[in-house]
Coordinates of C-alpha atoms in Angstrom, one line a residue:
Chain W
X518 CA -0.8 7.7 26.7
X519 CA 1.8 7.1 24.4
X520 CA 4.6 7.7 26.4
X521 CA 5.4 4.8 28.9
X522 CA 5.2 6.5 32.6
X523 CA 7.1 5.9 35.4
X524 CA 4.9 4.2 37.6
X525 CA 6.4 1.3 38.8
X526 CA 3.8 -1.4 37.5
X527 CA 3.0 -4.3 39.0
X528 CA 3.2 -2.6 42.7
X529 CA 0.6 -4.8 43.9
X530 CA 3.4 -7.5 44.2
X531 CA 5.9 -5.6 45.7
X532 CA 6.2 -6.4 49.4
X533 CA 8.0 -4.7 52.3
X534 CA 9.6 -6.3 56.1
X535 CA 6.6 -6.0 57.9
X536 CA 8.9 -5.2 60.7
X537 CA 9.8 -2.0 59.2
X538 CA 5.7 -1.6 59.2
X539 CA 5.1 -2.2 62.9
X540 CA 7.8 -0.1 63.5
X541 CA 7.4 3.2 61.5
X542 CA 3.7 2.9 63.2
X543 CA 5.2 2.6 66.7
X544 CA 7.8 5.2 65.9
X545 CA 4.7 7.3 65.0
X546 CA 2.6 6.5 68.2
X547 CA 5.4 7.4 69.9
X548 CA 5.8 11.0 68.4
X549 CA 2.0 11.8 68.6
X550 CA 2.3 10.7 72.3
X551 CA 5.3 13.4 72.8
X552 CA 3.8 15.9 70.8
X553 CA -0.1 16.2 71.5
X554 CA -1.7 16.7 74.7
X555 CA -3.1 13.9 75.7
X556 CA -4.1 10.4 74.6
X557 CA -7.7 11.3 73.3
X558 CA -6.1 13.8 71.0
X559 CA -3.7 10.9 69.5
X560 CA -6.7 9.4 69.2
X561 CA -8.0 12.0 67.3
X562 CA -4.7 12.4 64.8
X563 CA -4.9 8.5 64.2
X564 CA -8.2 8.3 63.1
X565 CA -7.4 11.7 60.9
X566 CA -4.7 10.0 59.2
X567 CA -6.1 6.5 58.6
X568 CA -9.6 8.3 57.0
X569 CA -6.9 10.1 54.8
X570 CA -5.4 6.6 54.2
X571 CA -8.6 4.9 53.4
X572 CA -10.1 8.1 51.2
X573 CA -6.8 6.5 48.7
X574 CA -6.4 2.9 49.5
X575 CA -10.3 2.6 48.1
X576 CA -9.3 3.8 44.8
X577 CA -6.2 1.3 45.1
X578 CA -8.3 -1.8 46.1
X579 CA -11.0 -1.7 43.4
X580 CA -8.2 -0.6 40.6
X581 CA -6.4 -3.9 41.7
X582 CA -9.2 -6.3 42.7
X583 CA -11.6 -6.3 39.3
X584 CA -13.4 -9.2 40.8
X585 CA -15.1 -7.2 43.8
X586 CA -18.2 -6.5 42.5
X587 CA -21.1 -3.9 43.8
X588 CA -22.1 -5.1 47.5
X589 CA -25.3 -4.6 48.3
X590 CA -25.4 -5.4 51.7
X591 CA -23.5 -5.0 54.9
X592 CA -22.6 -8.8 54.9
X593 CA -21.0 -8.0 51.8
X594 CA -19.1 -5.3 52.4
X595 CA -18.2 -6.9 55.6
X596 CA -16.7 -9.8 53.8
X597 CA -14.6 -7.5 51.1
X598 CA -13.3 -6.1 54.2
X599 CA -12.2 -9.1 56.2
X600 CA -11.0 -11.2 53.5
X601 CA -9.8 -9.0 50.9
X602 CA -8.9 -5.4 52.5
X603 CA -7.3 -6.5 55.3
X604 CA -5.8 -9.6 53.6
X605 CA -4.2 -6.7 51.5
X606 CA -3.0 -4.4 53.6
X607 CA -2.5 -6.2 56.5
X608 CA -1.4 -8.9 55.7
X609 CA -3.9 -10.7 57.7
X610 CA -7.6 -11.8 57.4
X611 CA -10.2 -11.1 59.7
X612 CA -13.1 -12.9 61.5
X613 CA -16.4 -11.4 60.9
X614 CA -18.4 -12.1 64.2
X615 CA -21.2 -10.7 66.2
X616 CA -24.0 -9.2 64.1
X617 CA -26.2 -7.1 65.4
X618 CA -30.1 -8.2 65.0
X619 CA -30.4 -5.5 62.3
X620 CA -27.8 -6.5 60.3
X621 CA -26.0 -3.0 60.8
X622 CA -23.2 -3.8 63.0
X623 CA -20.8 -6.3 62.8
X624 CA -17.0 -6.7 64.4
X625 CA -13.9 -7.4 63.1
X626 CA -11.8 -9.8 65.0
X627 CA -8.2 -8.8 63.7
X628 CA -5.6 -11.9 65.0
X629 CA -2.8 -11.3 65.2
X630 CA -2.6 -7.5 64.3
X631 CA 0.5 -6.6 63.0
X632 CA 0.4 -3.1 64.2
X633 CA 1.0 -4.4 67.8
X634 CA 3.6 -6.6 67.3
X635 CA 6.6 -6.0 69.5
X636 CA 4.1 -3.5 71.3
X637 CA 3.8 -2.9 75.1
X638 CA 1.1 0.0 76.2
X639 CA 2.0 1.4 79.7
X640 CA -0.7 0.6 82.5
X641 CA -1.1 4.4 82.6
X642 CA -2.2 4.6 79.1
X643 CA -3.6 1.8 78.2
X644 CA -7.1 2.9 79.2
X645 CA -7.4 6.1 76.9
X646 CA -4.9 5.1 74.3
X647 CA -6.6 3.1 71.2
X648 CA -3.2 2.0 69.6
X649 CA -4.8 1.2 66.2
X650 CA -7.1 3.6 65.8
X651 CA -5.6 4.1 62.0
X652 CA -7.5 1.0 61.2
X653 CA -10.8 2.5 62.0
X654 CA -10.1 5.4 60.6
X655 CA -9.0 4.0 57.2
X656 CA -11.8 1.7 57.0
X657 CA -14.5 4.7 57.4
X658 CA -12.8 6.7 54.8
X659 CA -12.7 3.6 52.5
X660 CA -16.4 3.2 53.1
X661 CA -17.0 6.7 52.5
X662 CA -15.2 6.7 49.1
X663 CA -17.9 4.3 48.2
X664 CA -20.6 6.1 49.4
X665 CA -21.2 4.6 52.5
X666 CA -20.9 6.0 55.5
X667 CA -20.3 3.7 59.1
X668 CA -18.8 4.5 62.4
X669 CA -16.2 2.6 63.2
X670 CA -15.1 1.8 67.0
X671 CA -11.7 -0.3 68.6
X672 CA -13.2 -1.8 71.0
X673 CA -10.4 -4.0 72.0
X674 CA -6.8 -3.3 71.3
X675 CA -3.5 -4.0 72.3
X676 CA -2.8 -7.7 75.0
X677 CA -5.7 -8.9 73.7
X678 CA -7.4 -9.5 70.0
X679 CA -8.1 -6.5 67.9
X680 CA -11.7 -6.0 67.5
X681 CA -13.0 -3.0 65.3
X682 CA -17.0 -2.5 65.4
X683 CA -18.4 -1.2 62.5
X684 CA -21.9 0.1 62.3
X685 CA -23.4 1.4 58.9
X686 CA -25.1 4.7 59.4
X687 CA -26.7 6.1 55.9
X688 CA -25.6 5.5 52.1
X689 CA -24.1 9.0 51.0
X690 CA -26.3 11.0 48.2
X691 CA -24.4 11.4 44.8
X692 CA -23.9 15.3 44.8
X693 CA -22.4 16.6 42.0
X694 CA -20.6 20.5 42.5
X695 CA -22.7 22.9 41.1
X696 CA -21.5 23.6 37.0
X697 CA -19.6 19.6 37.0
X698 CA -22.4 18.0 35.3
X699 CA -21.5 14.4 33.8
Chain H
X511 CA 6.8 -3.9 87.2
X512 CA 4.1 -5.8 88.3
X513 CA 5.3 -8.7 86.2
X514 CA 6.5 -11.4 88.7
X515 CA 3.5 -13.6 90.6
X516 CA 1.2 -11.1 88.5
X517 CA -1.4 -13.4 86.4
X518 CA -2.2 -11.0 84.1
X519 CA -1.0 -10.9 81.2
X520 CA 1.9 -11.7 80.1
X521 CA 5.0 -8.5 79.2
X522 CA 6.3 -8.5 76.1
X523 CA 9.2 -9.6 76.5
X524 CA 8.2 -12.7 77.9
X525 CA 7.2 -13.6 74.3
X526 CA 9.2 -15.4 71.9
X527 CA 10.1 -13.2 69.3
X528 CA 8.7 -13.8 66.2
X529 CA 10.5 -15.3 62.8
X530 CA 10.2 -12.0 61.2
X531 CA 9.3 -13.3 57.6
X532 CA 6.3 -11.4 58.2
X533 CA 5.6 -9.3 54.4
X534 CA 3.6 -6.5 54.2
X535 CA 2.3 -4.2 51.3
X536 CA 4.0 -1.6 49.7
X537 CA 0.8 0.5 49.6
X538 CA 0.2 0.7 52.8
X539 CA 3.2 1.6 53.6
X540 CA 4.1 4.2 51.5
X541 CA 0.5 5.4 52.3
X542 CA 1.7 5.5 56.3
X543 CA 4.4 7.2 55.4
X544 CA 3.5 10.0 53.3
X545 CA 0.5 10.4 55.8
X546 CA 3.3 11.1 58.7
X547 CA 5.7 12.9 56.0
X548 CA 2.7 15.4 56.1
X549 CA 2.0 16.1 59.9
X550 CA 5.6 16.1 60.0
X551 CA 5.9 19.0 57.3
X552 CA 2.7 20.5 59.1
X553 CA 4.8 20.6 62.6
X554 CA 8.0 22.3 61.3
X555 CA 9.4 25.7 60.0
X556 CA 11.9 24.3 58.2
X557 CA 13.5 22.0 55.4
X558 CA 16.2 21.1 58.0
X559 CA 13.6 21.0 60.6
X560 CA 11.7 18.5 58.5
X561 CA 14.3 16.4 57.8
X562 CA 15.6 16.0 61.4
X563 CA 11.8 15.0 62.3
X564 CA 12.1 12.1 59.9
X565 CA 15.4 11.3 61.0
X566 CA 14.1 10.8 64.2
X567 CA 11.4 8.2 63.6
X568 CA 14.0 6.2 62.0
X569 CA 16.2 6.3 64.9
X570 CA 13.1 5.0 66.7
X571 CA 12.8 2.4 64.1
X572 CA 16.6 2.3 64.3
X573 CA 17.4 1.1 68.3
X574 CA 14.7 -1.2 67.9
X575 CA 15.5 -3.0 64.5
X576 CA 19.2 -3.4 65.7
X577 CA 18.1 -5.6 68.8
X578 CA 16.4 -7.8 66.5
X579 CA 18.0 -8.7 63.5
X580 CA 21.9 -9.1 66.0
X581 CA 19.4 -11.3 68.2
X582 CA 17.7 -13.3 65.1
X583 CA 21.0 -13.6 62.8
X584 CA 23.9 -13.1 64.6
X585 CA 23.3 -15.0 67.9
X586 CA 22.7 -11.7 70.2
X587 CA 26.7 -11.5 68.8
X588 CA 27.7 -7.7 67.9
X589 CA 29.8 -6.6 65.8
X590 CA 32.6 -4.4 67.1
X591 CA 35.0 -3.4 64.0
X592 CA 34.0 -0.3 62.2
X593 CA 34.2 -2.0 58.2
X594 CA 32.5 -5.5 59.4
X595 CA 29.7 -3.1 61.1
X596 CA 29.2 -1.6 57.8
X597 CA 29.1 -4.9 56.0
X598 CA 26.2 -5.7 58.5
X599 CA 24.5 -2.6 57.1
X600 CA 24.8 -3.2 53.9
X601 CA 23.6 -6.9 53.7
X602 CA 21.6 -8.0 56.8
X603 CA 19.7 -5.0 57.8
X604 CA 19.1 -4.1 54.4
X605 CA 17.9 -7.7 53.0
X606 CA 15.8 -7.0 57.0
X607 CA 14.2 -4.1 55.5
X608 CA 14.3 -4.2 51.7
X609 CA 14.7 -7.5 50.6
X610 CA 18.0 -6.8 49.1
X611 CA 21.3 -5.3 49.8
X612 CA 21.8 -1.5 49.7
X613 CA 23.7 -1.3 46.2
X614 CA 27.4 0.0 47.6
X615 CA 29.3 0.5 50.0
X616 CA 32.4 3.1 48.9
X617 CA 35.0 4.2 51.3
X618 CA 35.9 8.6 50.5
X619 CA 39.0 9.6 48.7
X620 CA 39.6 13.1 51.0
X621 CA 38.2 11.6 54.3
X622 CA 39.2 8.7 56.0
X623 CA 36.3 8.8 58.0
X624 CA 33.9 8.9 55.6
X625 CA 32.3 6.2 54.3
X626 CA 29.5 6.3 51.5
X627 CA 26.1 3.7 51.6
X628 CA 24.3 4.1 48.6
X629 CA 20.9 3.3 47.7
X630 CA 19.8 3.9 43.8
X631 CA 16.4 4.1 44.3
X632 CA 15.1 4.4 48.1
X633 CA 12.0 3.1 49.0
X634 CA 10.5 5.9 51.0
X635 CA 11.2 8.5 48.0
X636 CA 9.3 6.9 45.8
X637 CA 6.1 8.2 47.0
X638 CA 6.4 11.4 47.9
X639 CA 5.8 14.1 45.5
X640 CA 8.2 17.2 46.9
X641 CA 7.0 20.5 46.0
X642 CA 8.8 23.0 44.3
X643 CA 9.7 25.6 47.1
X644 CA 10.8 22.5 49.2
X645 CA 13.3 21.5 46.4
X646 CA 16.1 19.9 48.7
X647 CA 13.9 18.1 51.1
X648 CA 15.3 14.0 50.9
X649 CA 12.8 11.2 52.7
X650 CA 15.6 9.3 52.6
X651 CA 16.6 10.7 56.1
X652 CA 14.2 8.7 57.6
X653 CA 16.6 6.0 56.5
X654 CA 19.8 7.7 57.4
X655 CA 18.1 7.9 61.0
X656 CA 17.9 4.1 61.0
X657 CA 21.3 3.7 59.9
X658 CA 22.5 6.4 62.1
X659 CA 20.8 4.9 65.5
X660 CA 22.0 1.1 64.5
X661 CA 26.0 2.0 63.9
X662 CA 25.3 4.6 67.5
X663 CA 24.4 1.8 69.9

């Protein structure tokens, strides 16, 4: 590559109102809730969009972050999540709490989530709507970029701390198209 | 509204608001925005149709950003002249969302009511890719929205 390209460099230090962040997402909520049926299907259209968030922001993490090496384990990729992911994108970190005996499942305590700043969920919605659901889904198609595959749950959301559960479920198979050998 | 002698907990708007220095990446941003650039696009027939969509979110973004930034900067004090208004556009709620002012602010030759806010190199335009048969499409009415709602209120 000879020619310089127009790719602004040195993205990873450009930084934007977060305000203008919580609010595009609100503005967003806000159009699925008009639009789709009902909460479950927002839901739905979250998590779709944040797994086609995460499917890219895995490339963008590792490109930037040269020091994350290979994790091994779920307590590793547990801790690239809470304190460097999130830390990222966020702009927050994240407690890592409440391991399950099999060291599967952990949660993510997210505090303060800026997704929900400035946000208020009607009583009448509040028990269907997950309001960050593009968290989960972004962190299950991050994992899933990297071969791993997890289910990811909100199991507390708006008024009170985030907390995301993530449970591994199977490391994905290399499988190469038919005729794209390396 | 349940919220007086209620002990749950407590509205929103009994918060303090916040300082807003709050920073957040670019990437994840851009990556937000692309993703509802694309349902968008999914949910309309048209270029136009499009483009009013995305106008509307940043009217959403618009109404709300207004209340803050008069609240945080001004001392809840509005502006009611049409040039000092624009002024406010250019520098506060631009340094609110950019980090910098909007690059000029030019008044029309023909039209005495028009007025011209430009931006060399918006944000949100950066990152999408427009395809060919969509050659007029312009991101950048999600930020006409915003300016549009804040100078409407």
């Amino acid at each position: 590559m000879s020619k310089q390209t127009k790719l602004p460099i040195g993205i990873d230090s450009k930084k934007i109102s977060g305000e203008l962040f919580t609010l595009t997402y609100g503005a967003l909520v806000a159009e699925l809730l008009r639009d789709l049926e009902s909460p479950a299907e927002v839901n739905r259209q979250l998590d779709k969009m944040g797994y086609n968030i995460g499917l890219r922001i895995a490339d963008d993490l590792l490109a930037k972050n040269a020091q994350i090496g290979r994790c091994t384990d779920m307590h590793q990729v547990a801790d690239v999540l809470a304190k460097v992911a999130l830390r990222t994108y966020l702009g927050v970190s994240a407690q890592v709490t409440a391991w399950s005996a099999a060291n599967d499942e952990f949660s993510l305590l997210i505090e303060p989530n800026p997704l929900t700043e400035f946000v208020e969920v009607p009583p009448e919605l509040a028990q269907e709507l997950r309001y960050s659901q593009m968290i989960c889904g972004a962190i299950r198609g991050a994992l899933q970029m990297l071969h791993i595959e997890v289910q990811t749950v909100i199991v507390s959301d708006v008024n009170q701390n985030t907390e995301i559960r993530v449970k591994f479920i199977r490391i994905l198979q290399e499988s190469v198209p038919p005729g794209e050998e390396y | 509204m349940q919220r007086i002698g209620s002990n749950k907990q407590v509205g929103i708007l009994d918060k303090s608001l916040s300082r807003g220095k709050s920073e957040m990446n670019l990437s994840s941003f851009a990556l937000l925005f692309a993703e509802m650039v694309r349902f968008a696009n999914n949910r309309s027939n048209s270029i136009g149709d499009l483009q009013d969509k995305l106008a509307a979110y940043g009217k959403f973004v618009g109404s709300r950003l207004l209340d803050v930034i008069v609240l945080r900067e001004k001392g809840y004090r509005r502006e009611t002249k049409l040039l000092n208004m624009l002024m406010f556009v250019k520098s506060n709620v631009w340094k609110n969302l950019f980090n910098k002012e909007a690059d000029k602010l030019e008044r029309s030759n023909d039209d005495p009511c028009q007025y011209l806010l430009i931006e060399k190199e918006p944000i949100v335009n950066t990152y999408i890719s427009v395809p060919k048969d969509k050659g007029s499409l312009n991101c950048a009415s999600f930020i006409a929205g915003i300016v549009e709602a804040i100078l409407e209120v």
